[in-house]
mmCIF file of C-alpha atoms and ligand atoms in Angstrom:
data_model
loop_
_atom_site.group_PDB
_atom_site.id
_atom_site.type_symbol
_atom_site.label_atom_id
_atom_site.label_comp_id
_atom_site.label_asym_id
_atom_site.label_seq_id
_atom_site.Cartn_x
_atom_site.Cartn_y
_atom_site.Cartn_z
ATOM 1 C CA MET A 1 91.354 53.193 112.573
ATOM 2 C CA GLN A 2 94.855 54.540 112.970
ATOM 3 C CA ASN A 3 95.278 54.745 109.223
ATOM 4 C CA HIS A 4 91.909 56.333 108.645
ATOM 5 C CA PRO A 5 91.527 58.959 111.285
ATOM 6 C CA GLU A 6 88.803 60.672 109.253
ATOM 7 C CA HIS A 7 86.555 57.644 109.700
ATOM 8 C CA THR A 8 86.440 57.822 113.467
ATOM 9 C CA PRO A 9 82.708 58.133 114.176
ATOM 10 C CA ALA A 10 83.320 59.793 117.541
ATOM 11 C CA ASP A 11 84.945 62.641 115.620
ATOM 12 C CA ALA A 12 81.702 63.830 114.059
ATOM 13 C CA PRO A 13 81.516 67.477 115.091
ATOM 14 C CA LYS A 14 78.721 68.043 117.580
ATOM 15 C CA THR A 15 77.903 71.307 115.864
ATOM 16 C CA THR A 16 76.434 69.537 112.849
ATOM 17 C CA SER A 17 74.079 67.287 114.778
ATOM 18 C CA SER A 18 71.116 69.291 113.500
ATOM 19 C CA SER A 19 70.638 71.710 110.648
ATOM 20 C CA GLY A 20 69.291 75.147 109.787
ATOM 21 C CA ASP A 21 67.853 77.242 112.603
ATOM 22 C CA GLY A 22 68.153 74.303 114.960
ATOM 23 C CA ALA A 23 71.932 74.350 114.653
ATOM 24 C CA ALA A 24 72.040 78.108 115.184
ATOM 25 C CA ALA A 25 69.860 77.767 118.278
ATOM 26 C CA ASP A 26 72.107 74.948 119.537
ATOM 27 C CA ALA A 27 75.157 77.132 119.024
ATOM 28 C CA THR A 28 73.563 80.038 120.903
ATOM 29 C CA ALA A 29 72.521 77.793 123.776
ATOM 30 C CA ARG A 30 76.028 76.319 123.989
ATOM 31 C CA ASN A 31 77.554 79.780 123.910
ATOM 32 C CA ASP A 32 75.235 80.965 126.708
ATOM 33 C CA ALA A 33 76.099 77.954 128.833
ATOM 34 C CA LEU A 34 79.775 78.591 128.254
ATOM 35 C CA GLU A 35 79.398 82.256 129.231
ATOM 36 C CA ARG A 36 77.764 81.193 132.510
ATOM 37 C CA GLN A 37 80.622 78.778 133.260
ATOM 38 C CA ILE A 38 83.209 81.470 132.536
ATOM 39 C CA LEU A 39 81.541 83.961 134.861
ATOM 40 C CA ALA A 40 81.142 81.348 137.582
ATOM 41 C CA ASP A 41 84.749 80.165 137.455
ATOM 42 C CA PRO A 42 87.080 82.261 135.282
ATOM 43 C CA GLY A 43 90.135 80.499 136.723
ATOM 44 C CA ARG A 44 89.147 77.284 134.946
ATOM 45 C CA PHE A 45 89.692 78.860 131.551
ATOM 46 C CA ARG A 46 92.673 79.827 129.486
ATOM 47 C CA VAL A 47 92.122 81.886 126.365
ATOM 48 C CA LEU A 48 94.170 82.009 123.199
ATOM 49 C CA THR A 49 93.284 84.345 120.343
ATOM 50 C CA GLY A 50 95.259 86.059 117.662
ATOM 51 C CA ASP A 51 95.443 87.913 114.398
ATOM 52 C CA ARG A 52 97.501 87.894 111.259
ATOM 53 C CA PRO A 53 99.602 91.048 111.102
ATOM 54 C CA THR A 54 98.235 92.252 107.775
ATOM 55 C CA GLY A 55 97.354 95.829 108.675
ATOM 56 C CA LEU A 56 95.653 98.050 111.157
ATOM 57 C CA LEU A 57 92.738 96.762 113.202
ATOM 58 C CA HIS A 58 89.400 98.439 112.515
ATOM 59 C CA LEU A 59 86.018 98.924 114.163
ATOM 60 C CA GLY A 60 84.865 95.491 112.999
ATOM 61 C CA HIS A 61 87.720 93.862 114.930
ATOM 62 C CA TYR A 62 87.095 96.149 117.866
ATOM 63 C CA PHE A 63 83.417 95.353 118.373
ATOM 64 C CA GLY A 64 83.697 91.815 116.991
ATOM 65 C CA THR A 65 86.538 90.514 119.137
ATOM 66 C CA LEU A 66 88.869 93.004 120.833
ATOM 67 C CA GLN A 67 86.269 94.194 123.349
ATOM 68 C CA ASN A 68 85.510 90.593 124.185
ATOM 69 C CA ARG A 69 89.185 89.805 124.770
ATOM 70 C CA VAL A 70 89.513 92.740 127.139
ATOM 71 C CA ARG A 71 86.330 91.670 128.940
ATOM 72 C CA LEU A 72 87.681 88.141 129.480
ATOM 73 C CA GLN A 73 90.988 89.557 130.720
ATOM 74 C CA GLU A 74 89.122 91.852 133.130
ATOM 75 C CA ILE A 75 87.090 89.028 134.678
ATOM 76 C CA GLY A 76 90.295 87.156 135.375
ATOM 77 C CA VAL A 77 90.616 84.634 132.546
ATOM 78 C CA GLU A 78 94.284 83.987 131.811
ATOM 79 C CA SER A 79 94.871 85.062 128.217
ATOM 80 C CA PHE A 80 97.376 84.661 125.409
ATOM 81 C CA VAL A 81 97.208 86.899 122.336
ATOM 82 C CA LEU A 82 99.173 85.813 119.325
ATOM 83 C CA VAL A 83 100.600 87.751 116.416
ATOM 84 C CA ALA A 84 100.422 85.154 113.631
ATOM 85 C CA ASP A 85 103.517 86.255 111.735
ATOM 86 C CA TYR A 86 103.980 82.892 109.981
ATOM 87 C CA GLN A 87 100.320 82.489 109.106
ATOM 88 C CA VAL A 88 100.456 85.786 107.250
ATOM 89 C CA LEU A 89 102.363 83.890 104.535
ATOM 90 C CA THR A 90 99.451 81.606 103.681
ATOM 91 C CA ASP A 91 98.133 83.606 100.732
ATOM 92 C CA ARG A 92 101.101 85.768 99.740
ATOM 93 C CA ASP A 93 104.729 85.093 98.883
ATOM 94 C CA VAL A 94 106.176 87.803 101.095
ATOM 95 C CA ALA A 95 104.624 89.658 103.988
ATOM 96 C CA GLU A 96 105.314 93.248 103.094
ATOM 97 C CA ASN A 97 106.003 95.765 105.847
ATOM 98 C CA LEU A 98 105.945 92.962 108.398
ATOM 99 C CA PRO A 99 107.804 94.856 111.164
ATOM 100 C CA GLU A 100 105.416 97.826 110.813
ATOM 101 C CA SER A 101 102.361 95.563 110.736
ATOM 102 C CA VAL A 102 103.466 93.667 113.831
ATOM 103 C CA GLU A 103 104.211 96.871 115.712
ATOM 104 C CA GLY A 104 100.873 98.386 114.620
ATOM 105 C CA LEU A 105 98.979 95.312 115.753
ATOM 106 C CA VAL A 106 100.607 95.329 119.184
ATOM 107 C CA LEU A 107 99.902 99.074 119.532
ATOM 108 C CA ASP A 108 96.249 98.389 118.680
ATOM 109 C CA TYR A 109 96.128 95.681 121.368
ATOM 110 C CA LEU A 110 97.647 97.944 123.984
ATOM 111 C CA ALA A 111 95.420 100.865 122.994
ATOM 112 C CA VAL A 112 92.172 98.920 123.490
ATOM 113 C CA GLY A 113 93.258 97.746 126.924
ATOM 114 C CA ILE A 114 94.977 94.411 126.496
ATOM 115 C CA ASP A 115 97.321 94.529 129.460
ATOM 116 C CA PRO A 116 100.697 92.844 128.945
ATOM 117 C CA ALA A 117 101.031 92.366 132.699
ATOM 118 C CA ARG A 118 98.056 90.001 132.614
ATOM 119 C CA THR A 119 97.907 88.870 128.992
ATOM 120 C CA THR A 120 100.807 87.290 127.145
ATOM 121 C CA ILE A 121 101.268 88.984 123.769
ATOM 122 C CA PHE A 122 103.647 87.018 121.524
ATOM 123 C CA THR A 123 104.695 86.264 117.935
ATOM 124 C CA HIS A 124 104.397 82.593 116.991
ATOM 125 C CA SER A 125 107.511 82.589 114.790
ATOM 126 C CA THR A 126 109.605 83.133 117.932
ATOM 127 C CA VAL A 127 108.302 80.124 119.827
ATOM 128 C CA ALA A 128 110.306 77.156 118.548
ATOM 129 C CA ALA A 129 108.646 74.551 120.765
ATOM 130 C CA LEU A 130 105.200 75.662 119.569
ATOM 131 C CA ASN A 131 106.268 75.187 115.975
ATOM 132 C CA GLN A 132 107.704 71.770 116.708
ATOM 133 C CA LEU A 133 104.247 70.562 117.741
ATOM 134 C CA LEU A 134 103.325 70.882 114.087
ATOM 135 C CA LEU A 135 105.156 67.632 113.239
ATOM 136 C CA PRO A 136 103.311 65.214 115.524
ATOM 137 C CA PHE A 137 100.078 67.108 114.854
ATOM 138 C CA LEU A 138 100.425 66.737 111.081
ATOM 139 C CA SER A 139 100.688 62.984 111.552
ATOM 140 C CA LEU A 140 97.241 62.987 113.145
ATOM 141 C CA VAL A 141 95.250 64.416 110.226
ATOM 142 C CA SER A 142 94.692 63.046 106.752
ATOM 143 C CA VAL A 143 95.314 64.919 103.528
ATOM 144 C CA ALA A 144 91.622 64.414 102.705
ATOM 145 C CA GLU A 145 90.620 66.185 105.918
ATOM 146 C CA LEU A 146 92.897 69.111 105.171
ATOM 147 C CA GLY A 147 91.364 69.397 101.722
ATOM 148 C CA ARG A 148 87.825 69.542 103.086
ATOM 149 C CA ASN A 149 88.321 72.624 105.295
ATOM 150 C CA PRO A 150 85.788 75.182 103.956
ATOM 151 C CA THR A 151 87.673 78.261 105.195
ATOM 152 C CA VAL A 152 90.912 77.097 103.581
ATOM 153 C CA LYS A 153 89.043 76.271 100.357
ATOM 154 C CA ASP A 154 87.636 79.783 100.312
ATOM 155 C CA GLU A 155 91.047 81.330 100.958
ATOM 156 C CA ILE A 156 92.599 79.247 98.203
ATOM 157 C CA ALA A 157 89.889 80.497 95.832
ATOM 158 C CA HIS A 158 90.762 84.113 96.719
ATOM 159 C CA SER A 159 94.511 83.628 97.076
ATOM 160 C CA ARG A 160 96.915 86.010 95.389
ATOM 161 C CA GLN A 161 99.399 83.179 94.798
ATOM 162 C CA SER A 162 99.509 81.230 91.559
ATOM 163 C CA ALA A 163 100.011 77.954 93.425
ATOM 164 C CA VAL A 164 98.733 76.775 96.785
ATOM 165 C CA SER A 165 101.598 76.561 99.263
ATOM 166 C CA GLY A 166 101.999 73.721 101.758
ATOM 167 C CA LEU A 167 101.583 76.309 104.490
ATOM 168 C CA MET A 168 98.181 77.365 103.159
ATOM 169 C CA PHE A 169 97.063 73.766 103.118
ATOM 170 C CA THR A 170 98.320 72.983 106.616
ATOM 171 C CA TYR A 171 97.848 76.241 108.478
ATOM 172 C CA PRO A 172 94.822 75.008 110.458
ATOM 173 C CA VAL A 173 97.158 72.399 111.972
ATOM 174 C CA HIS A 174 99.665 75.139 112.785
ATOM 175 C CA GLN A 175 96.773 76.987 114.385
ATOM 176 C CA ALA A 176 96.113 73.877 116.502
ATOM 177 C CA ALA A 177 99.717 74.197 117.728
ATOM 178 C CA ASP A 178 99.042 77.890 118.493
ATOM 179 C CA ILE A 179 96.117 76.919 120.654
ATOM 180 C CA LEU A 180 97.369 73.711 122.259
ATOM 181 C CA PHE A 181 100.927 74.766 123.113
ATOM 182 C CA CYS A 182 99.487 76.690 126.064
ATOM 183 C CA LYS A 183 96.609 74.243 126.589
ATOM 184 C CA ALA A 184 94.053 76.939 125.929
ATOM 185 C CA ASN A 185 90.515 75.659 126.412
ATOM 186 C CA LEU A 186 88.659 78.738 125.190
ATOM 187 C CA VAL A 187 89.082 80.410 121.799
ATOM 188 C CA PRO A 188 87.019 83.526 121.047
ATOM 189 C CA VAL A 189 86.584 83.480 117.273
ATOM 190 C CA GLY A 190 84.363 84.438 114.369
ATOM 191 C CA GLN A 191 82.282 81.944 112.387
ATOM 192 C CA ASP A 192 84.978 81.521 109.710
ATOM 193 C CA GLN A 193 87.366 80.084 112.287
ATOM 194 C CA LEU A 194 85.032 77.301 113.456
ATOM 195 C CA PRO A 195 86.402 74.692 111.001
ATOM 196 C CA HIS A 196 89.897 75.397 112.355
ATOM 197 C CA LEU A 197 88.741 74.939 115.895
ATOM 198 C CA GLU A 198 87.228 71.624 114.895
ATOM 199 C CA VAL A 199 90.663 70.600 113.534
ATOM 200 C CA THR A 200 92.218 71.585 116.858
ATOM 201 C CA ARG A 201 89.677 69.557 118.817
ATOM 202 C CA THR A 202 90.233 66.566 116.565
ATOM 203 C CA ILE A 203 94.010 66.764 116.974
ATOM 204 C CA ALA A 204 93.753 67.091 120.765
ATOM 205 C CA ARG A 205 91.448 64.086 120.928
ATOM 206 C CA ARG A 206 93.582 61.948 118.630
ATOM 207 C CA PHE A 207 96.836 62.889 120.369
ATOM 208 C CA ASN A 208 95.352 61.999 123.730
ATOM 209 C CA SER A 209 93.953 58.687 122.604
ATOM 210 C CA ARG A 210 97.082 57.677 120.709
ATOM 211 C CA TYR A 211 99.806 58.842 123.087
ATOM 212 C CA ALA A 212 98.290 59.714 126.412
ATOM 213 C CA PRO A 213 95.273 57.448 126.965
ATOM 214 C CA GLY A 214 93.358 58.377 130.065
ATOM 215 C CA SER A 215 95.407 61.474 130.873
ATOM 216 C CA ALA A 216 93.916 64.174 128.598
ATOM 217 C CA LEU A 217 97.260 65.855 127.982
ATOM 218 C CA PHE A 218 95.550 68.357 125.694
ATOM 219 C CA PRO A 219 92.168 69.968 126.352
ATOM 220 C CA GLU A 220 89.540 70.061 123.607
ATOM 221 C CA PRO A 221 89.117 73.811 123.327
ATOM 222 C CA GLU A 222 85.720 75.449 122.947
ATOM 223 C CA ALA A 223 84.918 78.251 120.529
ATOM 224 C CA LEU A 224 83.374 81.348 122.044
ATOM 225 C CA LEU A 225 81.409 83.261 119.428
ATOM 226 C CA SER A 226 81.089 87.007 119.774
ATOM 227 C CA ALA A 227 77.618 88.270 120.606
ATOM 228 C CA ALA A 228 78.216 91.527 118.728
ATOM 229 C CA PRO A 229 76.134 92.022 115.564
ATOM 230 C CA LEU A 230 78.072 92.324 112.323
ATOM 231 C CA LEU A 231 79.053 95.788 111.082
ATOM 232 C CA LEU A 232 79.317 96.421 107.337
ATOM 233 C CA GLY A 233 81.986 98.503 105.653
ATOM 234 C CA THR A 234 81.083 102.048 104.527
ATOM 235 C CA ASP A 235 80.403 100.681 101.016
ATOM 236 C CA GLY A 236 77.949 98.111 102.366
ATOM 237 C CA GLY A 237 80.389 95.213 101.809
ATOM 238 C CA LYS A 238 82.488 93.158 104.227
ATOM 239 C CA MET A 239 84.530 95.504 106.385
ATOM 240 C CA SER A 240 88.216 95.379 105.503
ATOM 241 C CA LYS A 241 91.002 97.939 105.604
ATOM 242 C CA SER A 242 92.262 96.819 102.186
ATOM 243 C CA ARG A 243 88.870 97.643 100.643
ATOM 244 C CA GLY A 244 89.099 101.185 102.011
ATOM 245 C CA ASN A 245 85.726 100.844 103.740
ATOM 246 C CA ALA A 246 86.797 100.593 107.376
ATOM 247 C CA VAL A 247 87.631 103.031 110.166
ATOM 248 C CA ALA A 248 90.934 101.940 111.706
ATOM 249 C CA LEU A 249 91.510 102.444 115.403
ATOM 250 C CA ALA A 250 94.665 104.319 114.410
ATOM 251 C CA ASP A 251 92.910 106.730 112.004
ATOM 252 C CA ASP A 252 92.490 110.316 113.154
ATOM 253 C CA ALA A 253 89.212 112.181 113.595
ATOM 254 C CA ASP A 254 89.402 113.827 110.144
ATOM 255 C CA GLN A 255 90.078 110.564 108.301
ATOM 256 C CA THR A 256 87.139 109.070 110.173
ATOM 257 C CA ALA A 257 84.844 111.968 109.224
ATOM 258 C CA ARG A 258 85.860 111.725 105.574
ATOM 259 C CA LEU A 259 85.249 107.998 105.371
ATOM 260 C CA ILE A 260 81.847 108.201 107.027
ATOM 261 C CA ARG A 261 80.836 111.201 104.891
ATOM 262 C CA GLY A 262 81.386 109.012 101.821
ATOM 263 C CA ALA A 263 79.447 106.072 103.245
ATOM 264 C CA LYS A 264 76.753 104.470 101.111
ATOM 265 C CA THR A 265 73.178 105.066 102.244
ATOM 266 C CA ASP A 266 69.897 104.707 100.301
ATOM 267 C CA SER A 267 67.236 106.862 98.682
ATOM 268 C CA THR A 268 64.771 106.851 101.573
ATOM 269 C CA ARG A 269 65.236 110.093 103.490
ATOM 270 C CA HIS A 270 63.713 109.044 106.813
ATOM 271 C CA ILE A 271 66.234 107.096 108.908
ATOM 272 C CA THR A 272 65.084 103.789 110.377
ATOM 273 C CA TYR A 273 66.778 100.691 111.773
ATOM 274 C CA GLU A 274 65.851 97.820 109.458
ATOM 275 C CA PRO A 275 68.945 95.632 108.936
ATOM 276 C CA ALA A 276 67.247 93.205 106.532
ATOM 277 C CA THR A 277 65.881 95.786 104.077
ATOM 278 C CA ARG A 278 68.209 98.770 104.677
ATOM 279 C CA PRO A 279 71.591 97.186 105.418
ATOM 280 C CA GLU A 280 73.812 100.225 104.770
ATOM 281 C CA VAL A 281 71.760 102.756 106.745
ATOM 282 C CA SER A 282 71.141 100.249 109.534
ATOM 283 C CA SER A 283 74.834 99.417 109.860
ATOM 284 C CA LEU A 284 75.610 103.119 110.330
ATOM 285 C CA VAL A 285 72.861 103.416 112.938
ATOM 286 C CA LEU A 286 74.217 100.312 114.652
ATOM 287 C CA LEU A 287 77.729 101.744 114.710
ATOM 288 C CA ALA A 288 76.527 104.928 116.415
ATOM 289 C CA ALA A 289 74.506 102.818 118.850
ATOM 290 C CA MET A 290 77.449 100.567 119.722
ATOM 291 C CA CYS A 291 79.731 103.541 120.298
ATOM 292 C CA THR A 292 77.248 105.211 122.632
ATOM 293 C CA GLY A 293 75.883 102.072 124.297
ATOM 294 C CA ARG A 294 72.340 102.813 123.103
ATOM 295 C CA ASP A 295 69.615 100.853 121.370
ATOM 296 C CA PRO A 296 69.873 101.225 117.569
ATOM 297 C CA ARG A 297 66.109 101.746 117.226
ATOM 298 C CA ALA A 298 66.250 104.720 119.587
ATOM 299 C CA VAL A 299 69.191 106.190 117.674
ATOM 300 C CA ALA A 300 67.317 105.842 114.353
ATOM 301 C CA GLU A 301 64.155 107.364 115.785
ATOM 302 C CA GLU A 302 66.033 110.367 117.087
ATOM 303 C CA ILE A 303 67.590 111.042 113.675
ATOM 304 C CA GLY A 304 64.425 110.201 111.704
ATOM 305 C CA ALA A 305 63.683 113.088 109.341
ATOM 306 C CA GLY A 306 67.228 114.438 109.789
ATOM 307 C CA GLY A 307 68.174 112.103 106.964
ATOM 308 C CA ALA A 308 71.526 110.709 105.853
ATOM 309 C CA GLY A 309 73.398 113.956 106.589
ATOM 310 C CA MET A 310 72.422 113.946 110.214
ATOM 311 C CA LEU A 311 72.994 110.204 110.431
ATOM 312 C CA LYS A 312 76.562 110.596 109.221
ATOM 313 C CA ARG A 313 77.259 113.493 111.582
ATOM 314 C CA THR A 314 75.895 111.440 114.473
ATOM 315 C CA VAL A 315 78.009 108.422 113.542
ATOM 316 C CA THR A 316 81.174 110.467 113.072
ATOM 317 C CA GLU A 317 80.769 112.131 116.434
ATOM 318 C CA ALA A 318 79.969 108.855 118.202
ATOM 319 C CA VAL A 319 82.937 107.023 116.674
ATOM 320 C CA ASN A 320 85.424 109.804 117.264
ATOM 321 C CA GLU A 321 84.279 110.303 120.834
ATOM 322 C CA HIS A 322 84.409 106.586 121.602
ATOM 323 C CA LEU A 323 87.820 106.133 120.010
ATOM 324 C CA ALA A 324 89.399 109.309 121.408
ATOM 325 C CA PRO A 325 90.864 107.734 124.576
ATOM 326 C CA ILE A 326 91.928 104.630 122.620
ATOM 327 C CA ARG A 327 93.669 106.770 120.015
ATOM 328 C CA ALA A 328 95.339 108.877 122.692
ATOM 329 C CA ARG A 329 96.693 105.757 124.399
ATOM 330 C CA ARG A 330 97.863 104.369 121.071
ATOM 331 C CA ALA A 331 99.752 107.559 120.255
ATOM 332 C CA ALA A 332 101.348 107.624 123.695
ATOM 333 C CA TYR A 333 102.605 104.034 123.354
ATOM 334 C CA ALA A 334 103.827 104.734 119.834
ATOM 335 C CA ARG A 335 105.938 107.626 121.155
ATOM 336 C CA GLU A 336 107.688 105.369 123.677
ATOM 337 C CA ARG A 337 110.523 104.074 121.571
ATOM 338 C CA GLY A 338 111.281 100.390 122.009
ATOM 339 C CA PHE A 339 108.177 99.813 124.121
ATOM 340 C CA VAL A 340 106.476 97.400 121.729
ATOM 341 C CA ARG A 341 109.712 95.480 121.374
ATOM 342 C CA THR A 342 110.019 95.131 125.126
ATOM 343 C CA ILE A 343 106.423 93.901 125.389
ATOM 344 C CA LEU A 344 107.060 91.309 122.683
ATOM 345 C CA ARG A 345 110.364 90.204 124.181
ATOM 346 C CA GLU A 346 108.695 89.580 127.542
ATOM 347 C CA GLY A 347 105.646 87.934 125.979
ATOM 348 C CA ASN A 348 107.795 85.713 123.797
ATOM 349 C CA GLU A 349 109.869 84.669 126.786
ATOM 350 C CA ARG A 350 106.739 83.636 128.670
ATOM 351 C CA ALA A 351 105.267 81.856 125.643
ATOM 352 C CA ASN A 352 108.536 79.998 125.123
ATOM 353 C CA ALA A 353 108.607 78.760 128.718
ATOM 354 C CA VAL A 354 105.034 77.472 128.418
ATOM 355 C CA ALA A 355 105.745 75.854 125.037
ATOM 356 C CA GLU A 356 108.909 74.116 126.306
ATOM 357 C CA ALA A 357 106.970 72.609 129.198
ATOM 358 C CA THR A 358 104.254 71.316 126.861
ATOM 359 C CA LEU A 359 106.782 69.944 124.382
ATOM 360 C CA ASP A 360 108.489 68.073 127.253
ATOM 361 C CA GLU A 361 105.194 66.413 128.095
ATOM 362 C CA VAL A 362 104.641 65.598 124.435
ATOM 363 C CA ARG A 363 108.109 64.049 124.170
ATOM 364 C CA ARG A 364 107.485 61.877 127.193
ATOM 365 C CA ALA A 365 104.065 60.841 125.889
ATOM 366 C CA MET A 366 105.540 59.969 122.475
ATOM 367 C CA LYS A 367 108.487 58.182 124.074
ATOM 368 C CA THR A 368 110.965 60.491 122.359
ATOM 369 C CA ALA A 369 112.389 62.048 125.528
ATOM 370 C CA TYR A 370 116.045 61.121 125.145
HETATM 371 N N1 LIG B 1 93.462 82.541 111.645
HETATM 372 C C1 LIG B 1 93.339 83.708 112.471
HETATM 373 C C2 LIG B 1 92.970 84.887 111.543
HETATM 374 O O1 LIG B 1 93.171 84.825 110.359
HETATM 375 C C3 LIG B 1 94.604 84.067 113.219
HETATM 376 C C4 LIG B 1 95.057 82.976 114.136
HETATM 377 C C5 LIG B 1 96.229 82.278 114.043
HETATM 378 C C6 LIG B 1 94.352 82.448 115.251
HETATM 379 N N2 LIG B 1 96.314 81.365 115.031
HETATM 380 C C7 LIG B 1 95.183 81.433 115.782
HETATM 381 C C8 LIG B 1 93.111 82.716 115.838
HETATM 382 C C9 LIG B 1 94.774 80.689 116.889
HETATM 383 C C10 LIG B 1 92.710 81.962 116.937
HETATM 384 C C11 LIG B 1 93.541 80.956 117.461
HETATM 385 O O2 LIG B 1 92.515 85.881 112.043
#
């Protein structure tokens, strides 16, 4: 079994025990149960999440994950937020404008309400002991398993590199180190990250059974899927700053108005909320609804015969109003010279202390504590 970790029957992911709608219903039920446990006992959980510093965060990030991170922080779940400044090199040879991207990402975090006094914000390149976990972790997965990861396969297919780097191939294992160095047991993620979380769970389980039987040195972290419905970009495609179809938190009110004015709608004048048949119009309605905390059907009904023009004015106003305090906070932090650096220095110090303690335990478990 040791030589064929991929054949361990107990490793079959529980998420694939049924298929189709059944699996989706299972996932929702598990998520609901998890939410109840978190609310009942937030102190039992430790969250780790993070982003690659590739550019400014947009409304999709905001409603999809940032709000959820702030919510967990507010109910008292200890949280770590990671700037994945090594992982950014998976599909490109050099990370351009890295210092600006890292600073922008941290400003976005601070602007939405991630509080560095309660949440550790750190860059994983700075945490040597975290990175050292990669070596024992790599020994616990097979090359075949790495090659089967659907998210990595997809990224390789869309990579802008001519050859697949070793980092691309192994980054889910690095991500396991990101999560396990602080023994996080809760990881709020999107669907695309689920295969990575499965890798993390597998590594935790295998490490424990090989080196720390009976002691559960590492937790098997749970994914927490966002309940927020998916927003489309203004062109109707996947929202992404590089496609020019996303409102960034850092954009100003005029940039926002311009982008939404150019948004794709359809030829039916009367505005309704029908995501399946009118995806573009419905996504705009949804955006206005999310910004104002209203039901999208009510928003659509109110606009009705006002058509696409009124829809776009409503959305622009709702977005700009909702983001105004966030943008004001972002600008204020950006004016404080050296502030982001101080936040990162303190966060990195804390992350390093936690990582050193975990690595010590790992060394003892592996009998390499000399
Ligand atoms: N892969 C994540 C992304 O592309 C970023 C990330 C790196 C991450 N390490 C992580 C997310 C650990 C959750 C947990 O957005």
